[in-house]
Amino acid sequence: MTVRIGVVGTGAIGREHIERVSRVISGARVSAVADIDAALAEKAAAEAGGARVADAADIAGSLIAADDVDAVLVSSWHAAHAEHVLAAIAAGKPVLCEKPLATTAEDALRVLAAEEAFGRRLVQVGFMRRYDPGYRELKRVIADGGIGRPLMMHCAHRNRSAPERYTTEMAAQDTGVHEIDAARWLLDDEIVSAQVILPRATERRFPHLRDPQFMLFETAGGVRIDLEVFVNCQYGYDIQCETVGETGLIRLPDPARAEVRAAARVGTEIDQEWGGRFAEAFDVEVQAWVDSVAAGAATGPSAWDGYAATAVAAATVEAQRTGAVVDVDLVERPAFYA
Ligand code: NAI
């Protein structure tokens, strides 16, 4: 079976996913695309080898519910994700939604309710760190007790630069949400509070943005997590994660890069963009999703994971505004997501 995929949002990551589905992974092809920017959609459709351009004014009807679409890949802007995922559930179609699942906990809860009412898992959230070899090794060692009981986690998420439309809230909603999910997954624990500390801002940013930010989290089990989000760091795309346990410490490896010794220096290249750093993780993620669609059984990060991460990000946004330690009030996890 070739899974026919409809892609909503043909910007940076949408086009990367289209390339991936068309030329890297197996078992799928892109049959339709939609974007509120018609020119981008036309370009992406051509790159996909002749996919149909659906009506952006009626994405639910013209793309998501259409007969030539078996499964939906949502890579539009974050605020549109929940609406597109709900349309996919209404059409009974599997959906891979780029992070975040939603921008408010209320919208994420609507997704949980719709999926539970449908009666079978359809949603996978694009937390692709879970498919990265380095993160998987961290998960394995921590779960095997290799560093003892985890106590603390130190994380950093640095991007070279952020565009003008990037906001202070997005540091939590779009960027920190990766580490929020990774921490929940690595520790097998929920985050119960968030706090934000704002150091002196870099001058290399658009004036409306607070950058960098320290985010501090606490889990139900008492683990403390610090996360530096710095999206105008200038030097590269740099993801760090270190977990300290009672008997040891484990640190995310830097990507495998050949060591260069020249001009009186020794060093390795630093990735400049997320696409390069996590290329393998994205390939594995999308292949696993396509395989799960073909098998008719969703795997991977669930709508519950999307909800929990969104709820923590929402508390973090409130903490940005108030400076207070903000509690995360998760609803009880439904048995459906056990
Ligand atoms: P982008 O701005 O390059 O592309 C988004 C596209 O969605 C644009 O072409 C825009 O016109 C379109 N769009 C927005 N609202 C729409 C709507 N209602 N209907 C149809 N099209 C719509 O942004 P980018 O970087 O591709 O990010 C998209 C999403 O993917 C974001 O949620 C972002 O957080 C996520 N992302 C995830 C990454 C990861 O590491 N997993 C990396 C980069 C992005």
CSV table of N, CA and C and ligand atoms in Angstrom, one decimal, residues 7-17 34-38 40-41 56-57 59 74-81 83-84 97-100 126-129 157 165 170 173-175 177-178 237 274-275 278 282 285, ligand 1:
chain,number,residue,atom,x,y,z
A,7,VAL,N,-0.5,17.4,2.6
A,7,VAL,CA,0.3,18.3,3.4
A,7,VAL,C,-0.3,19.7,3.6
A,8,VAL,N,-0.6,20.1,4.8
A,8,VAL,CA,-1.1,21.4,5.1
A,8,VAL,C,0.0,22.3,5.6
A,9,GLY,N,0.4,23.3,4.8
A,9,GLY,CA,1.5,24.2,5.2
A,9,GLY,C,2.7,23.8,4.4
A,10,THR,N,3.1,24.6,3.4
A,10,THR,CA,4.3,24.2,2.6
A,10,THR,C,5.4,25.2,2.7
A,11,GLY,N,5.7,25.6,4.0
A,11,GLY,CA,6.8,26.5,4.3
A,11,GLY,C,8.1,25.6,4.4
A,12,ALA,N,8.9,26.1,5.4
A,12,ALA,CA,10.2,25.5,5.5
A,12,ALA,C,10.1,24.0,5.8
A,13,ILE,N,9.5,23.6,6.9
A,13,ILE,CA,9.5,22.2,7.2
A,13,ILE,C,8.5,21.4,6.4
A,14,GLY,N,7.4,22.0,5.9
A,14,GLY,CA,6.5,21.3,5.0
A,14,GLY,C,7.2,20.9,3.8
A,15,ARG,N,8.0,21.7,3.2
A,15,ARG,CA,8.8,21.4,2.0
A,15,ARG,C,9.8,20.3,2.3
A,16,GLU,N,10.4,20.4,3.5
A,16,GLU,CA,11.4,19.3,3.8
A,16,GLU,C,10.7,18.0,3.9
A,17,HIS,N,9.5,18.0,4.5
A,17,HIS,CA,8.8,16.7,4.7
A,17,HIS,C,8.3,16.2,3.3
A,34,ALA,N,-1.7,22.2,0.5
A,34,ALA,CA,-2.4,23.4,0.6
A,34,ALA,C,-1.6,24.4,1.5
A,35,ASP,N,-1.7,25.7,1.1
A,35,ASP,CA,-1.0,26.7,1.9
A,35,ASP,C,-1.8,28.0,1.6
A,36,ILE,N,-1.9,28.8,2.6
A,36,ILE,CA,-2.6,30.1,2.3
A,36,ILE,C,-1.7,31.0,1.4
A,37,ASP,N,-0.5,30.7,1.2
A,37,ASP,CA,0.4,31.3,0.2
A,37,ASP,C,0.3,30.4,-1.0
A,38,ALA,N,-0.5,30.8,-2.0
A,38,ALA,CA,-0.8,30.0,-3.2
A,38,ALA,C,0.5,29.7,-4.0
A,40,LEU,N,3.6,29.4,-2.8
A,40,LEU,CA,4.3,28.3,-2.1
A,40,LEU,C,3.7,27.0,-2.4
A,41,ALA,N,2.4,26.9,-2.4
A,41,ALA,CA,1.7,25.6,-2.6
A,41,ALA,C,2.0,25.1,-4.0
A,56,ALA,N,-7.1,26.5,-0.3
A,56,ALA,CA,-6.7,26.9,1.0
A,56,ALA,C,-7.8,27.5,1.8
A,57,ALA,N,-8.9,27.9,1.1
A,57,ALA,CA,-10.0,28.5,1.9
A,57,ALA,C,-10.9,27.3,2.5
A,59,ILE,N,-9.6,23.9,3.6
A,59,ILE,CA,-8.6,22.8,3.7
A,59,ILE,C,-9.3,21.5,4.3
A,74,VAL,N,0.5,17.9,9.0
A,74,VAL,CA,0.2,19.3,9.3
A,74,VAL,C,1.5,20.0,9.6
A,75,SER,N,1.9,21.0,8.8
A,75,SER,CA,3.1,21.8,9.0
A,75,SER,C,2.8,23.3,8.8
A,76,SER,N,1.6,23.7,9.2
A,76,SER,CA,1.3,25.1,9.1
A,76,SER,C,1.8,25.8,10.4
A,77,TRP,N,1.4,27.1,10.5
A,77,TRP,CA,1.9,27.8,11.7
A,77,TRP,C,1.2,27.2,13.0
A,78,HIS,N,1.8,27.4,14.1
A,78,HIS,CA,1.4,26.7,15.3
A,78,HIS,C,-0.1,26.9,15.7
A,79,ALA,N,-0.5,28.2,15.5
A,79,ALA,CA,-1.9,28.5,15.9
A,79,ALA,C,-3.0,27.8,15.1
A,80,ALA,N,-2.6,27.3,13.9
A,80,ALA,CA,-3.6,26.6,13.0
A,80,ALA,C,-3.6,25.1,13.3
A,81,HIS,N,-2.6,24.6,14.0
A,81,HIS,CA,-2.5,23.1,14.1
A,81,HIS,C,-3.7,22.4,14.6
A,83,GLU,N,-6.9,23.1,14.7
A,83,GLU,CA,-8.0,23.1,13.8
A,83,GLU,C,-7.8,22.1,12.7
A,84,HIS,N,-6.6,21.9,12.2
A,84,HIS,CA,-6.4,21.0,11.1
A,84,HIS,C,-6.4,19.5,11.7
A,97,CYS,N,1.2,15.8,13.2
A,97,CYS,CA,1.1,17.2,13.4
A,97,CYS,C,2.5,17.7,13.9
A,98,GLU,N,3.1,18.6,13.2
A,98,GLU,CA,4.3,19.3,13.7
A,98,GLU,C,4.1,19.8,15.0
A,99,LYS,N,5.1,19.9,15.8
A,99,LYS,CA,4.9,20.5,17.2
A,99,LYS,C,4.6,22.0,17.0
A,100,PRO,N,3.9,22.7,17.8
A,100,PRO,CA,3.1,22.1,19.0
A,100,PRO,C,1.8,21.6,18.5
A,126,GLY,N,4.8,15.8,16.2
A,126,GLY,CA,6.1,15.8,15.7
A,126,GLY,C,7.3,16.1,16.6
A,127,PHE,N,7.3,15.4,17.7
A,127,PHE,CA,8.4,15.5,18.7
A,127,PHE,C,9.5,14.5,18.2
A,128,MET,N,10.3,15.0,17.2
A,128,MET,CA,11.2,14.0,16.5
A,128,MET,C,12.5,13.8,17.3
A,129,ARG,N,12.7,14.5,18.4
A,129,ARG,CA,13.8,14.2,19.3
A,129,ARG,C,13.8,12.7,19.7
A,157,HIS,N,18.8,25.2,24.1
A,157,HIS,CA,18.3,25.2,22.7
A,157,HIS,C,18.7,26.5,22.1
A,165,ARG,N,8.9,37.7,12.9
A,165,ARG,CA,7.6,37.3,13.4
A,165,ARG,C,7.7,36.4,14.6
A,170,MET,N,6.8,32.4,21.7
A,170,MET,CA,7.2,31.3,20.9
A,170,MET,C,8.4,30.6,21.4
A,173,GLN,N,6.4,28.2,23.4
A,173,GLN,CA,5.4,27.4,22.6
A,173,GLN,C,6.0,26.6,21.5
A,174,ASP,N,7.0,27.2,20.8
A,174,ASP,CA,7.5,26.5,19.6
A,174,ASP,C,8.9,25.9,19.8
A,175,THR,N,9.7,26.6,20.7
A,175,THR,CA,11.1,26.2,20.8
A,175,THR,C,11.3,25.3,22.0
A,177,VAL,N,9.2,23.8,23.7
A,177,VAL,CA,8.3,22.7,23.8
A,177,VAL,C,9.1,21.4,23.4
A,178,HIS,N,10.1,21.5,22.6
A,178,HIS,CA,10.9,20.3,22.3
A,178,HIS,C,11.5,19.7,23.5
A,237,TYR,N,23.2,26.1,15.3
A,237,TYR,CA,22.1,25.5,15.9
A,237,TYR,C,22.6,24.5,16.9
A,274,TRP,N,18.3,23.4,12.1
A,274,TRP,CA,17.7,22.2,12.6
A,274,TRP,C,17.6,21.1,11.6
A,275,GLY,N,17.4,21.4,10.4
A,275,GLY,CA,17.2,20.4,9.3
A,275,GLY,C,18.4,19.5,9.2
A,278,PHE,N,19.0,17.4,12.8
A,278,PHE,CA,18.0,16.3,13.1
A,278,PHE,C,17.5,15.6,11.8
A,282,PHE,N,14.3,13.1,11.7
A,282,PHE,CA,13.1,13.4,10.9
A,282,PHE,C,12.8,12.2,9.9
A,285,GLU,N,11.4,9.4,12.0
A,285,GLU,CA,10.1,9.7,12.5
A,285,GLU,C,9.0,9.6,11.4
B,1,NAI,P1,7.0,28.5,7.8
B,1,NAI,O1,6.5,29.9,8.1
B,1,NAI,O2,8.2,28.4,6.9
B,1,NAI,O3,5.8,27.6,7.1
B,1,NAI,C1,4.5,27.6,7.6
B,1,NAI,C2,3.6,27.6,6.4
B,1,NAI,O4,2.3,27.4,6.8
B,1,NAI,C3,3.6,28.9,5.6
B,1,NAI,O5,3.9,28.7,4.3
B,1,NAI,C4,2.2,29.5,5.8
B,1,NAI,O6,1.8,30.2,4.7
B,1,NAI,C5,1.4,28.2,6.0
B,1,NAI,N1,0.2,28.4,6.8
B,1,NAI,C6,0.0,29.1,8.0
B,1,NAI,N2,-1.2,29.0,8.4
B,1,NAI,C7,-1.9,28.2,7.5
B,1,NAI,C8,-3.2,27.8,7.4
B,1,NAI,N3,-4.2,28.1,8.3
B,1,NAI,N4,-3.6,27.0,6.3
B,1,NAI,C9,-2.6,26.7,5.4
B,1,NAI,N5,-1.4,27.1,5.4
B,1,NAI,C10,-1.0,27.9,6.5
B,1,NAI,O7,7.2,27.8,9.2
B,1,NAI,P2,8.0,26.4,9.5
B,1,NAI,O8,9.4,26.8,10.0
B,1,NAI,O9,7.9,25.5,8.3
B,1,NAI,O10,7.2,25.9,10.7
B,1,NAI,C11,5.9,25.3,10.6
B,1,NAI,C12,5.6,24.5,11.8
B,1,NAI,O11,6.6,23.4,12.0
B,1,NAI,C13,5.7,25.3,13.1
B,1,NAI,O12,4.7,24.9,14.0
B,1,NAI,C14,7.0,24.9,13.7
B,1,NAI,O13,7.1,25.0,15.1
B,1,NAI,C15,7.2,23.5,13.2
B,1,NAI,N6,8.6,23.2,13.0
B,1,NAI,C16,9.1,22.0,13.7
B,1,NAI,C17,10.4,21.8,13.6
B,1,NAI,C18,11.0,20.6,14.4
B,1,NAI,O14,12.1,20.6,14.8
B,1,NAI,N7,10.2,19.5,14.6
B,1,NAI,C19,11.4,22.6,12.9
B,1,NAI,C20,10.8,23.7,12.2
B,1,NAI,C21,9.4,23.9,12.3
